PDB file of C-alpha atoms in Angstrom:
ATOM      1  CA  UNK Z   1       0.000   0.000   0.000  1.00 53.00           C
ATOM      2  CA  UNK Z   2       1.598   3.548  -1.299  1.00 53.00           C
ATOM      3  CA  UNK Z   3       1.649   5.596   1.837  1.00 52.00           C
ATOM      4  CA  UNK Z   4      -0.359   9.406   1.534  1.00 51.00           C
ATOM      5  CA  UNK Z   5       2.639  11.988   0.187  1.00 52.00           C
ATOM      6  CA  UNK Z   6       3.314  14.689   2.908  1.00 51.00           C
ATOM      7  CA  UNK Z   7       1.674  17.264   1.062  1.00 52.00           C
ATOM      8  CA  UNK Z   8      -1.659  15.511   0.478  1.00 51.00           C
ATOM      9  CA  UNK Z   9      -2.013  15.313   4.234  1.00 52.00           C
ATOM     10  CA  UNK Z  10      -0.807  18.729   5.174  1.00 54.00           C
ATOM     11  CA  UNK Z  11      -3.000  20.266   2.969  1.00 55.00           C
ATOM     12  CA  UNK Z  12      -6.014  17.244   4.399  1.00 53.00           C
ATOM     13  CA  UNK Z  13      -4.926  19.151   8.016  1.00 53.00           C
ATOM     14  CA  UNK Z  14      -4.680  22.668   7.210  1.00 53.00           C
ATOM     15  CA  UNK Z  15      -8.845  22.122   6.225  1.00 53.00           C
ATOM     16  CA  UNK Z  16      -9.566  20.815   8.921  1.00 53.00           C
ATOM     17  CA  UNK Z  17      -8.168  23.332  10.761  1.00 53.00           C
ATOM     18  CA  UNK Z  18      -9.801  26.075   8.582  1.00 53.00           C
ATOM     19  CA  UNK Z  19     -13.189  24.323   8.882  1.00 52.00           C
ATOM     20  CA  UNK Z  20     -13.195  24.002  12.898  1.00 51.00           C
ATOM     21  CA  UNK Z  21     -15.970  25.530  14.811  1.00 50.00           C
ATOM     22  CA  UNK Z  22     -15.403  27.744  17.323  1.00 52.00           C
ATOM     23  CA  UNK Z  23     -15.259  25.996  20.752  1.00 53.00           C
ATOM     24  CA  UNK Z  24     -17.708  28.594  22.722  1.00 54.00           C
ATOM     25  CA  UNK Z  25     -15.278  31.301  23.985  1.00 54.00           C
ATOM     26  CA  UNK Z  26     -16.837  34.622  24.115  1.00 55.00           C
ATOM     27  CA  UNK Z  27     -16.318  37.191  21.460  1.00 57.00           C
ATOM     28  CA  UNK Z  28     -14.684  40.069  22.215  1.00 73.00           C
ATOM     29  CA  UNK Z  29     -17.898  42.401  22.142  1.00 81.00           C
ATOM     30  CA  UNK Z  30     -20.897  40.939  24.026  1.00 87.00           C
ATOM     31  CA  UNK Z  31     -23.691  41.735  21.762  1.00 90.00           C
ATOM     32  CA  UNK Z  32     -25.745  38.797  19.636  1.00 91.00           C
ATOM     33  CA  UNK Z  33     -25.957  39.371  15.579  1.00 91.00           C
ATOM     34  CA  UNK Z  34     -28.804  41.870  14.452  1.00 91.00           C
ATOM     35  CA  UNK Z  35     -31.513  40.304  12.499  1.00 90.00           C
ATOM     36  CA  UNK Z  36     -33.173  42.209   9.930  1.00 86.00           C
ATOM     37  CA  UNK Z  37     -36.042  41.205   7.817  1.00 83.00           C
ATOM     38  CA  UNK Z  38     -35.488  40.470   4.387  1.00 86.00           C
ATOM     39  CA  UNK Z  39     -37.213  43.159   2.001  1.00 79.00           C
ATOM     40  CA  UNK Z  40     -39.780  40.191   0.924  1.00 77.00           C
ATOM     41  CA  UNK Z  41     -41.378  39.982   4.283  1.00 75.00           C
ATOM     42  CA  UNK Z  42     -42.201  43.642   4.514  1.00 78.00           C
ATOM     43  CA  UNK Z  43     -45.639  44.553   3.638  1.00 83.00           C
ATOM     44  CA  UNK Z  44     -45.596  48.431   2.494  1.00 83.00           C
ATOM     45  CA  UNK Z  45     -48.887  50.488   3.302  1.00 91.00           C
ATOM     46  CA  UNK Z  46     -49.302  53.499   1.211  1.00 93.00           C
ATOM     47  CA  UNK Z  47     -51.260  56.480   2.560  1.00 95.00           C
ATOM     48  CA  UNK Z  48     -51.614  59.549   0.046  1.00 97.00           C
ATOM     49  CA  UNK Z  49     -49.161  62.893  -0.190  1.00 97.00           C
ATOM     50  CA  UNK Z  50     -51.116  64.504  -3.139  1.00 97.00           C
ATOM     51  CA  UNK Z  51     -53.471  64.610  -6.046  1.00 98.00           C
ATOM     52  CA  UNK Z  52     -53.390  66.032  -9.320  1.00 97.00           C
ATOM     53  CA  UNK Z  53     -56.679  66.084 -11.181  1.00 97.00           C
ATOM     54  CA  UNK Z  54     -58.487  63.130  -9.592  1.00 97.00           C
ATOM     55  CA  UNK Z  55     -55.489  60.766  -9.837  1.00 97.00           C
ATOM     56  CA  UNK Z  56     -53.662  60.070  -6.089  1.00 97.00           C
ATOM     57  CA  UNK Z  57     -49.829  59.776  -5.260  1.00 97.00           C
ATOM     58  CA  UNK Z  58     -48.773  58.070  -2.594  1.00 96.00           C
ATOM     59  CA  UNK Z  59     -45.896  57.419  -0.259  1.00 95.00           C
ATOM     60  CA  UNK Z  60     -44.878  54.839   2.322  1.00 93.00           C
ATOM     61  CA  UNK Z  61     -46.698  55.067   5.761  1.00 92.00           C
ATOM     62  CA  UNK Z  62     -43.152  54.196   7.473  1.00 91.00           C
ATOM     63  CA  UNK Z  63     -40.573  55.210   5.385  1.00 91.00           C
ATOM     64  CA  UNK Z  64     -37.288  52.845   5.742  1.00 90.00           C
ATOM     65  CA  UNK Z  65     -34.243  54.515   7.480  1.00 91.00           C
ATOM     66  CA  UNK Z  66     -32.266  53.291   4.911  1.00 92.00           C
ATOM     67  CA  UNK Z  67     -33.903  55.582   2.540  1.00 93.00           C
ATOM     68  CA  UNK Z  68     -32.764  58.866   5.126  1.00 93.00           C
ATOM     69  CA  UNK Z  69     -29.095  57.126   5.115  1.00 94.00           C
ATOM     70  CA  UNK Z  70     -29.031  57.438   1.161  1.00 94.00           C
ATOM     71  CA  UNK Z  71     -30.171  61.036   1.798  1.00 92.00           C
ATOM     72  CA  UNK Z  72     -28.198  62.472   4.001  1.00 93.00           C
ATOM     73  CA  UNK Z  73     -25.256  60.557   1.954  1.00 94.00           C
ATOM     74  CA  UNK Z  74     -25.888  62.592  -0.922  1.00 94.00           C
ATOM     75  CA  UNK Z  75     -26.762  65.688   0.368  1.00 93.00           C
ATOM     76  CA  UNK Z  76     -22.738  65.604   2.237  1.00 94.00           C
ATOM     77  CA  UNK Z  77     -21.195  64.468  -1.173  1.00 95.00           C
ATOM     78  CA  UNK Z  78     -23.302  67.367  -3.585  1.00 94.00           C
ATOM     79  CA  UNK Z  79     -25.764  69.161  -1.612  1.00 92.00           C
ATOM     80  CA  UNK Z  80     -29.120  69.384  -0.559  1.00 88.00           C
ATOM     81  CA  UNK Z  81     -30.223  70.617  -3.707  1.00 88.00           C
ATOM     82  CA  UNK Z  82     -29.549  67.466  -6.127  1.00 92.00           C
ATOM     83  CA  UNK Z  83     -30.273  64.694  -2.963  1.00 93.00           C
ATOM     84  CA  UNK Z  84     -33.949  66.066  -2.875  1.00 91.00           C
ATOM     85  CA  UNK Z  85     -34.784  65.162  -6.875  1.00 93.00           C
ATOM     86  CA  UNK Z  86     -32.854  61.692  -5.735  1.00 93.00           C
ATOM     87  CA  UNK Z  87     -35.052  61.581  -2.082  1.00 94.00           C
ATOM     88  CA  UNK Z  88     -38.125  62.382  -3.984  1.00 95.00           C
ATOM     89  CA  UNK Z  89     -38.014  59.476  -6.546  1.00 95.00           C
ATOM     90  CA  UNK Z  90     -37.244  56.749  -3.879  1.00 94.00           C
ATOM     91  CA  UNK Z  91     -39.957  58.254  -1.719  1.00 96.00           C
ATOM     92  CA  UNK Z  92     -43.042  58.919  -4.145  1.00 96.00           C
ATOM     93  CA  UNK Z  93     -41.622  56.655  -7.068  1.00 95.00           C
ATOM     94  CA  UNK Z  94     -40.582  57.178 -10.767  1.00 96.00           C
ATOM     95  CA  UNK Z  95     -44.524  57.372 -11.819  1.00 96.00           C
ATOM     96  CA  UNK Z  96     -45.422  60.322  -8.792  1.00 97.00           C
ATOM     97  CA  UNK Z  97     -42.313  61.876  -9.226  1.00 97.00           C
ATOM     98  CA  UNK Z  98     -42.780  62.666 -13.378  1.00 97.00           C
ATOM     99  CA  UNK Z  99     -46.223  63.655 -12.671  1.00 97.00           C
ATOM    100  CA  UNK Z 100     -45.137  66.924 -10.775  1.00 96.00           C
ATOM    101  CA  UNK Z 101     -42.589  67.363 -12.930  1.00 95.00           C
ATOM    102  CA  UNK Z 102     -44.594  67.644 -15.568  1.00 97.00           C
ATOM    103  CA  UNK Z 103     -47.553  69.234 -14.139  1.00 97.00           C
ATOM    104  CA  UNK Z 104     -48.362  72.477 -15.428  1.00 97.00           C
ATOM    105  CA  UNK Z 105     -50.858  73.331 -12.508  1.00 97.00           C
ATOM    106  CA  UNK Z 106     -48.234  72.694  -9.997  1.00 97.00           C
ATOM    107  CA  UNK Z 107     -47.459  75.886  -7.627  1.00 97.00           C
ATOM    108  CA  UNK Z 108     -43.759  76.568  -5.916  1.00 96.00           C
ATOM    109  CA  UNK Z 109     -45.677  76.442  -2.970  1.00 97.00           C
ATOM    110  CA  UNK Z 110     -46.859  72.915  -3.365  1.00 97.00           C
ATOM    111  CA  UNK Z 111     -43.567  71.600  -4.379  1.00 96.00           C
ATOM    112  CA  UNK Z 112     -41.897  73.112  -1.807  1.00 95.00           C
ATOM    113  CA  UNK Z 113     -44.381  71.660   0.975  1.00 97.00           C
ATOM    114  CA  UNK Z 114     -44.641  67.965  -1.140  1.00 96.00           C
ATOM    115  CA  UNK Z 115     -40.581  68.338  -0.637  1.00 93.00           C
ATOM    116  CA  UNK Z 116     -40.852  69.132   3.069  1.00 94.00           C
ATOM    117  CA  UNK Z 117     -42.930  66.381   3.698  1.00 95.00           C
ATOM    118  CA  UNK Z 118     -41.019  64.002   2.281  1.00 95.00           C
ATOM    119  CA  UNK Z 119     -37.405  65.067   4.219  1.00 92.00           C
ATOM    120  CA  UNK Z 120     -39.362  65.585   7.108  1.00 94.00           C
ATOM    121  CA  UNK Z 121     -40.703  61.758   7.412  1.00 94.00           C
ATOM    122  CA  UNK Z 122     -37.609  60.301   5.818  1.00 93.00           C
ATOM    123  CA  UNK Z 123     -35.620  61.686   8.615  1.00 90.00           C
ATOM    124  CA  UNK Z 124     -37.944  60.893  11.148  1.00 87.00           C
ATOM    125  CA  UNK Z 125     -39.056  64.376  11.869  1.00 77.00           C
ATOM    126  CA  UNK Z 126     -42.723  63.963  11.204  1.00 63.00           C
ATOM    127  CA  UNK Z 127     -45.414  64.416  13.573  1.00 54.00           C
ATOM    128  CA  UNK Z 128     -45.576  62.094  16.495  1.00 50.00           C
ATOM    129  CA  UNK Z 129     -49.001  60.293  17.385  1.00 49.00           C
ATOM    130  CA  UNK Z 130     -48.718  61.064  20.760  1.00 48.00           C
ATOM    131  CA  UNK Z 131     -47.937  64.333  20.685  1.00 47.00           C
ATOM    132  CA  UNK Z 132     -44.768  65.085  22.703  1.00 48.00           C
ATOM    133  CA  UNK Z 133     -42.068  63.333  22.549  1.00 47.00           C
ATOM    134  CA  UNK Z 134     -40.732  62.255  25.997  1.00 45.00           C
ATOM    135  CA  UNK Z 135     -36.914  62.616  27.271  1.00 46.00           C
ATOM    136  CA  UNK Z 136     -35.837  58.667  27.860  1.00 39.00           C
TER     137      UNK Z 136
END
């Protein structure tokens, strides 16, 4: 019987090695692993922003943080003036957002208070249920 050559079994060892589990000592920051939901199990509600004519745009009841984090990304990198189009179109969608662009009714005023809004509730600024909010 040929014997195993020694670099058959040092390479058998080292994955083994590689492959061990850990043996229960405590990692170095005592917190467990964050779940978070994958984007399929989230149900999004809708509630309406505005109308134009009889036709309703809508926006997510609970917008995703995620959504303020790609925000306030762009607005560091170019300004607040070119993350708003980009905040807009995540928020209301490609469909609401071309609408008011190319309304022709459309007042400064509106926009201005659509745009609010939408920064306002993406950063979590919105108005509270409950009124107050209470020092924790």
């Amino acid at each position: 019987m040929a014997s195993t050559p020694a670099r058959t079994r040092q390479t058998t060892a080292a994955r083994k090695r590689a492959a061990a589990k850990p043996t229960g000592a405590a990692t170095p920051l005592d917190f467990e692993p964050i779940r978070i939901a994958a984007d399929d199990d989230i149900e999004e509600e809708r509630v309406p922003l505005f109308y134009i004519g009889d036709t309703e745009y809508t926006i997510p009841k609970d917008i995703p943080p995620g959504v303020a984090l790609q925000y306030l990304r762009t607005a560091g990198e170019m300004g607040e003036q070119f993350a708003a189009p980009v905040l807009l179109t995540r928020v209301l969608g490609e469909e609401a957002y071309e609408a008011l662009e190319s309304s022709r009714a459309l007042t400064d005023e509106q926009l201005q208070r659509i745009i609010q809004i939408v920064v306002d509730l993406s950063l979590g600024r919105g108005e509270k249920e409950e009124g107050k909010a209470t020092a924790r």
